[in-house]
Tab-separated table of C-alpha atoms in Angstrom:
chain	number	residue	atom	x	y	z
A	1	UNK	CA	70.208	113.778	-97.341
A	2	UNK	CA	70.670	115.144	-93.789
A	3	UNK	CA	68.016	114.509	-91.218
A	4	UNK	CA	67.444	116.590	-88.181
A	5	UNK	CA	69.249	115.314	-85.132
A	6	UNK	CA	67.417	118.273	-83.148
A	7	UNK	CA	64.345	120.005	-84.023
A	8	UNK	CA	62.352	122.947	-82.345
A	9	UNK	CA	58.772	123.059	-83.599
A	10	UNK	CA	56.815	126.236	-82.444
A	11	UNK	CA	58.602	126.224	-79.061
A	12	UNK	CA	57.475	128.764	-76.474
A	13	UNK	CA	59.105	129.008	-73.120
A	14	UNK	CA	58.262	131.315	-70.117
A	15	UNK	CA	60.153	131.480	-66.879
A	16	UNK	CA	58.439	130.603	-63.632
A	17	UNK	CA	57.709	134.305	-63.222
A	18	UNK	CA	55.861	134.481	-66.497
A	19	UNK	CA	58.676	136.238	-68.547
A	20	UNK	CA	58.642	135.023	-72.185
A	21	UNK	CA	61.925	133.920	-73.490
A	22	UNK	CA	60.995	132.127	-76.657
A	23	UNK	CA	57.773	132.495	-78.630
A	24	UNK	CA	56.832	129.988	-81.233
A	25	UNK	CA	60.721	129.324	-81.924
A	26	UNK	CA	61.415	126.814	-84.757
A	27	UNK	CA	64.785	125.645	-85.974
A	28	UNK	CA	66.316	122.362	-87.050
A	29	UNK	CA	69.952	121.107	-86.619
A	30	UNK	CA	71.133	118.553	-89.215
A	31	UNK	CA	72.984	115.381	-88.292
A	32	UNK	CA	76.770	116.061	-88.118
A	33	UNK	CA	76.323	119.699	-88.425
A	34	UNK	CA	77.948	122.445	-86.305
A	35	UNK	CA	75.431	125.251	-85.663
A	36	UNK	CA	76.424	128.354	-83.818
A	37	UNK	CA	73.770	130.420	-81.895
A	38	UNK	CA	74.908	133.935	-81.871
A	39	UNK	CA	73.533	137.042	-80.086
A	40	UNK	CA	73.938	139.310	-77.262
A	41	UNK	CA	73.569	138.289	-73.721
A	42	UNK	CA	69.834	137.631	-72.714
A	43	UNK	CA	68.753	136.745	-76.249
A	44	UNK	CA	67.695	133.201	-75.154
A	45	UNK	CA	70.670	131.260	-76.488
A	46	UNK	CA	71.359	129.119	-73.282
A	47	UNK	CA	67.659	128.627	-72.775
A	48	UNK	CA	67.702	126.881	-76.229
A	49	UNK	CA	70.443	124.559	-75.137
A	50	UNK	CA	68.752	123.722	-71.845
A	51	UNK	CA	65.574	122.799	-73.771
A	52	UNK	CA	67.672	120.270	-75.797
A	53	UNK	CA	68.848	118.259	-72.941
A	54	UNK	CA	65.585	118.723	-70.864
A	55	UNK	CA	67.094	120.971	-68.136
A	56	UNK	CA	63.953	123.086	-68.985
A	57	UNK	CA	60.796	121.971	-70.672
A	58	UNK	CA	58.951	124.029	-73.192
A	59	UNK	CA	55.782	125.845	-72.290
A	60	UNK	CA	54.329	125.018	-75.538
A	61	UNK	CA	55.460	123.338	-78.721
A	62	UNK	CA	57.886	120.431	-79.192
A	63	UNK	CA	61.597	119.935	-78.905
A	64	UNK	CA	62.654	116.749	-80.514
A	65	UNK	CA	66.009	114.800	-80.220
A	66	UNK	CA	66.716	111.910	-82.527
A	67	UNK	CA	62.917	112.264	-83.655
A	68	UNK	CA	61.537	112.043	-80.117
A	69	UNK	CA	59.799	114.767	-78.100
A	70	UNK	CA	62.371	115.335	-75.075
A	71	UNK	CA	59.341	114.801	-72.832
A	72	UNK	CA	59.230	111.106	-74.076
A	73	UNK	CA	62.779	110.639	-73.051
A	74	UNK	CA	63.899	109.384	-69.640
A	75	UNK	CA	65.593	112.659	-68.566
A	76	UNK	CA	68.831	111.055	-67.097
A	77	UNK	CA	69.087	108.883	-70.254
A	78	UNK	CA	68.701	111.887	-72.539
A	79	UNK	CA	71.442	113.940	-70.580
A	80	UNK	CA	73.831	111.119	-70.531
A	81	UNK	CA	73.581	110.747	-74.488
A	82	UNK	CA	74.311	114.481	-74.968
A	83	UNK	CA	77.827	116.016	-74.247
A	84	UNK	CA	77.712	119.246	-72.511
A	85	UNK	CA	80.616	121.869	-72.495
A	86	UNK	CA	80.460	125.126	-70.297
A	87	UNK	CA	82.561	128.138	-70.134
A	88	UNK	CA	83.632	127.354	-66.410
A	89	UNK	CA	84.420	123.808	-67.606
A	90	UNK	CA	83.245	122.224	-64.230
A	91	UNK	CA	85.949	119.659	-63.711
A	92	UNK	CA	85.726	117.745	-60.298
A	93	UNK	CA	88.576	119.162	-58.409
A	94	UNK	CA	88.918	115.889	-56.483
A	95	UNK	CA	89.352	113.625	-59.599
A	96	UNK	CA	92.475	113.387	-61.889
A	97	UNK	CA	92.177	114.419	-65.492
A	98	UNK	CA	91.787	110.783	-66.354
A	99	UNK	CA	88.904	110.253	-63.893
A	100	UNK	CA	87.171	113.399	-64.987
A	101	UNK	CA	86.986	112.267	-68.556
A	102	UNK	CA	85.830	108.729	-67.472
A	103	UNK	CA	82.805	109.936	-65.323
A	104	UNK	CA	80.107	109.249	-67.756
A	105	UNK	CA	81.533	105.973	-69.276
A	106	UNK	CA	81.596	104.686	-65.746
A	107	UNK	CA	78.072	105.799	-65.014
A	108	UNK	CA	77.100	103.827	-68.095
A	109	UNK	CA	78.933	100.647	-66.610
A	110	UNK	CA	81.569	100.380	-69.320
A	111	UNK	CA	84.233	97.884	-68.480
A	112	UNK	CA	87.504	99.209	-67.068
A	113	UNK	CA	89.336	98.279	-70.236
A	114	UNK	CA	86.909	100.141	-72.476
A	115	UNK	CA	87.074	103.174	-70.137
A	116	UNK	CA	90.976	103.148	-70.140
A	117	UNK	CA	91.053	102.906	-73.931
A	118	UNK	CA	88.639	105.684	-74.439
A	119	UNK	CA	90.321	108.040	-72.112
A	120	UNK	CA	93.683	107.506	-73.608
A	121	UNK	CA	92.324	107.902	-77.101
A	122	UNK	CA	90.699	111.304	-76.229
A	123	UNK	CA	93.610	112.609	-74.446
A	124	UNK	CA	95.698	111.912	-77.526
A	125	UNK	CA	93.045	113.494	-79.553
A	126	UNK	CA	92.949	116.774	-77.521
A	127	UNK	CA	96.790	116.919	-77.494
A	128	UNK	CA	97.142	116.192	-73.745
A	129	UNK	CA	99.571	113.057	-73.886
A	130	UNK	CA	98.119	110.534	-71.055
A	131	UNK	CA	101.659	109.834	-69.585
A	132	UNK	CA	102.024	113.487	-68.835
A	133	UNK	CA	98.492	114.571	-67.854
A	134	UNK	CA	96.365	111.487	-66.960
A	135	UNK	CA	97.379	111.797	-63.277
A	136	UNK	CA	97.208	115.512	-62.903
A	137	UNK	CA	94.704	117.433	-60.767
A	138	UNK	CA	92.510	120.241	-62.448
A	139	UNK	CA	94.294	122.949	-60.369
A	140	UNK	CA	97.441	121.797	-62.044
A	141	UNK	CA	96.268	122.765	-65.574
A	142	UNK	CA	96.056	125.971	-67.550
A	143	UNK	CA	92.675	127.284	-68.606
A	144	UNK	CA	93.228	125.957	-72.073
A	145	UNK	CA	94.158	122.583	-70.730
A	146	UNK	CA	91.062	122.414	-68.532
A	147	UNK	CA	88.871	123.386	-71.418
A	148	UNK	CA	90.454	120.576	-73.396
A	149	UNK	CA	89.644	118.213	-70.563
A	150	UNK	CA	86.091	119.438	-70.611
A	151	UNK	CA	85.750	118.703	-74.232
A	152	UNK	CA	87.087	115.195	-73.742
A	153	UNK	CA	84.777	114.475	-71.012
A	154	UNK	CA	81.777	115.688	-73.131
A	155	UNK	CA	82.894	113.348	-75.953
A	156	UNK	CA	83.773	110.407	-73.429
A	157	UNK	CA	80.590	108.306	-73.882
A	158	UNK	CA	80.614	108.911	-77.702
A	159	UNK	CA	77.415	110.963	-77.806
A	160	UNK	CA	75.854	111.826	-81.029
A	161	UNK	CA	75.085	115.439	-79.856
A	162	UNK	CA	77.435	117.979	-78.180
A	163	UNK	CA	76.204	121.194	-76.706
A	164	UNK	CA	78.556	123.952	-75.990
A	165	UNK	CA	77.816	127.187	-73.931
A	166	UNK	CA	80.476	129.739	-74.590
A	167	UNK	CA	83.297	127.091	-74.141
A	168	UNK	CA	86.046	129.481	-75.044
A	169	UNK	CA	84.825	132.825	-73.672
A	170	UNK	CA	87.024	132.900	-70.629
A	171	UNK	CA	90.271	132.183	-72.557
A	172	UNK	CA	92.917	134.548	-73.796
A	173	UNK	CA	92.911	135.229	-77.558
A	174	UNK	CA	95.932	133.032	-78.507
A	175	UNK	CA	94.611	130.096	-76.565
A	176	UNK	CA	91.162	130.522	-78.119
A	177	UNK	CA	92.773	130.402	-81.639
A	178	UNK	CA	94.598	127.224	-80.810
A	179	UNK	CA	91.426	125.652	-79.403
A	180	UNK	CA	89.385	126.714	-82.369
A	181	UNK	CA	91.908	124.775	-84.649
A	182	UNK	CA	91.826	121.698	-82.342
A	183	UNK	CA	88.030	121.912	-82.278
A	184	UNK	CA	87.911	121.761	-86.138
A	185	UNK	CA	90.420	118.699	-86.108
A	186	UNK	CA	88.175	116.735	-83.589
A	187	UNK	CA	85.025	117.500	-85.540
A	188	UNK	CA	86.648	116.375	-88.757
A	189	UNK	CA	87.472	113.089	-87.206
A	190	UNK	CA	84.131	112.511	-85.104
A	191	UNK	CA	81.531	114.276	-87.142
A	192	UNK	CA	79.369	114.985	-84.066
A	193	UNK	CA	76.157	117.139	-84.184
A	194	UNK	CA	77.145	120.250	-82.143
A	195	UNK	CA	75.197	123.374	-81.129
A	196	UNK	CA	77.636	126.092	-79.720
A	197	UNK	CA	76.378	129.089	-78.178
A	198	UNK	CA	78.519	132.258	-78.537
A	199	UNK	CA	78.189	136.193	-78.497
A	200	UNK	CA	81.270	136.365	-80.892
A	201	UNK	CA	80.452	136.266	-84.550
A	202	UNK	CA	84.103	135.792	-85.277
A	203	UNK	CA	84.108	132.638	-83.203
A	204	UNK	CA	80.938	131.449	-84.914
A	205	UNK	CA	82.519	131.984	-88.455
A	206	UNK	CA	85.659	130.027	-87.284
A	207	UNK	CA	83.800	126.999	-85.991
A	208	UNK	CA	80.161	126.631	-87.380
A	209	UNK	CA	78.826	125.157	-90.570
A	210	UNK	CA	75.735	127.264	-90.166
A	211	UNK	CA	75.031	130.291	-88.019
A	212	UNK	CA	71.596	131.321	-86.550
A	213	UNK	CA	71.326	134.903	-85.076
A	214	UNK	CA	69.195	134.865	-82.204
A	215	UNK	CA	67.563	138.161	-80.978
A	216	UNK	CA	64.741	138.408	-78.293
A	217	UNK	CA	64.037	134.719	-78.450
A	218	UNK	CA	63.713	134.419	-82.155
A	219	UNK	CA	66.099	133.485	-85.087
A	220	UNK	CA	66.424	136.686	-87.231
A	221	UNK	CA	68.735	135.136	-89.741
A	222	UNK	CA	70.194	131.661	-90.307
A	223	UNK	CA	72.755	130.705	-93.120
A	224	UNK	CA	76.208	129.578	-94.000
A	225	UNK	CA	79.238	131.570	-92.598
A	226	UNK	CA	79.827	133.048	-96.130
A	227	UNK	CA	76.208	134.165	-96.435
A	228	UNK	CA	76.615	135.897	-93.165
A	229	UNK	CA	79.523	137.897	-94.131
A	230	UNK	CA	77.489	139.299	-97.109
A	231	UNK	CA	74.374	139.907	-94.987
A	232	UNK	CA	72.686	143.375	-95.345
A	233	UNK	CA	70.420	142.784	-92.319
A	234	UNK	CA	71.333	145.416	-89.693
A	235	UNK	CA	70.996	142.968	-86.798
A	236	UNK	CA	73.669	140.720	-88.465
A	237	UNK	CA	75.955	143.624	-89.400
A	238	UNK	CA	75.952	144.800	-85.865
A	239	UNK	CA	77.478	141.512	-84.689
A	240	UNK	CA	79.789	141.407	-87.609
A	241	UNK	CA	81.042	145.036	-86.947
A	242	UNK	CA	81.623	144.155	-83.303
A	243	UNK	CA	84.368	141.603	-84.193
A	244	UNK	CA	87.826	142.113	-85.485
A	245	UNK	CA	87.947	139.914	-88.591
A	246	UNK	CA	87.546	140.106	-92.271
A	247	UNK	CA	86.255	138.082	-95.203
A	248	UNK	CA	89.920	137.527	-96.189
A	249	UNK	CA	90.685	136.026	-92.845
A	250	UNK	CA	87.636	133.686	-93.181
A	251	UNK	CA	88.583	132.639	-96.649
A	252	UNK	CA	92.142	131.873	-95.504
A	253	UNK	CA	90.814	129.579	-92.774
A	254	UNK	CA	88.142	128.004	-94.870
A	255	UNK	CA	90.449	125.459	-96.414
A	256	UNK	CA	90.999	123.866	-92.830
A	257	UNK	CA	87.288	123.332	-92.419
A	258	UNK	CA	84.929	120.762	-93.820
A	259	UNK	CA	82.324	122.080	-96.543
A	260	UNK	CA	79.536	124.110	-95.161
A	261	UNK	CA	75.963	123.433	-96.356
A	262	UNK	CA	73.535	126.317	-97.026
A	263	UNK	CA	73.533	128.769	-99.841
A	264	UNK	CA	71.963	131.882	-98.371
A	265	UNK	CA	70.333	133.343	-95.332
A	266	UNK	CA	66.789	132.399	-94.193
A	267	UNK	CA	64.974	135.206	-92.451
């Protein structure tokens, strides 16, 4: 039986100017699950991520990570225990690839030998051989390579949870497909709890075990990828129709992915 690694319980959030972003929002993410939050810009998806690592605090309700309200965590400790990948990657330009990946383990006082071994293992995992890439600078990398390094940096301290905010949105279509395949390979080996934000339903179908459609700060549908493909809800169909993909394509890719929990859509 899976237990919730992340849980939102009747969470409301208002901006400092009083605008309501979430209103009694509830959602649970199971341990080892990849959950995609899908919706148009401004739906509240990134706010949900920032509430998980306490970059924002709820106006009401509770956000729980590993069973503890985020307000009970030391904020720095919480953020260092959660990997974070963003679209712009955010690599430090004055650090090499290896040093970028090593940032959080060094902040956590890992030994030099532990850091070196972890960096090498992750670079091999993301298909950037250390002998060729460890000493390169970020501006010597392609967009896809920088995104791989960003993922490795998020995984470096072996967090149980990884948050991904439009991580592949700025890449060309072919590179995105390649990174989707690599993401699935990494997840098959590491089994992290991952919440990924995207506006692209095709990307969510490619990566996620479960998909939550977010509209105006509320989950309007939540279920497995297969259930989403069969959804009749017009809010879900709108997102499906905006992408160029089919049930046949999803079925062809499914064999490369781990089994997906969930039998239907919750409304």
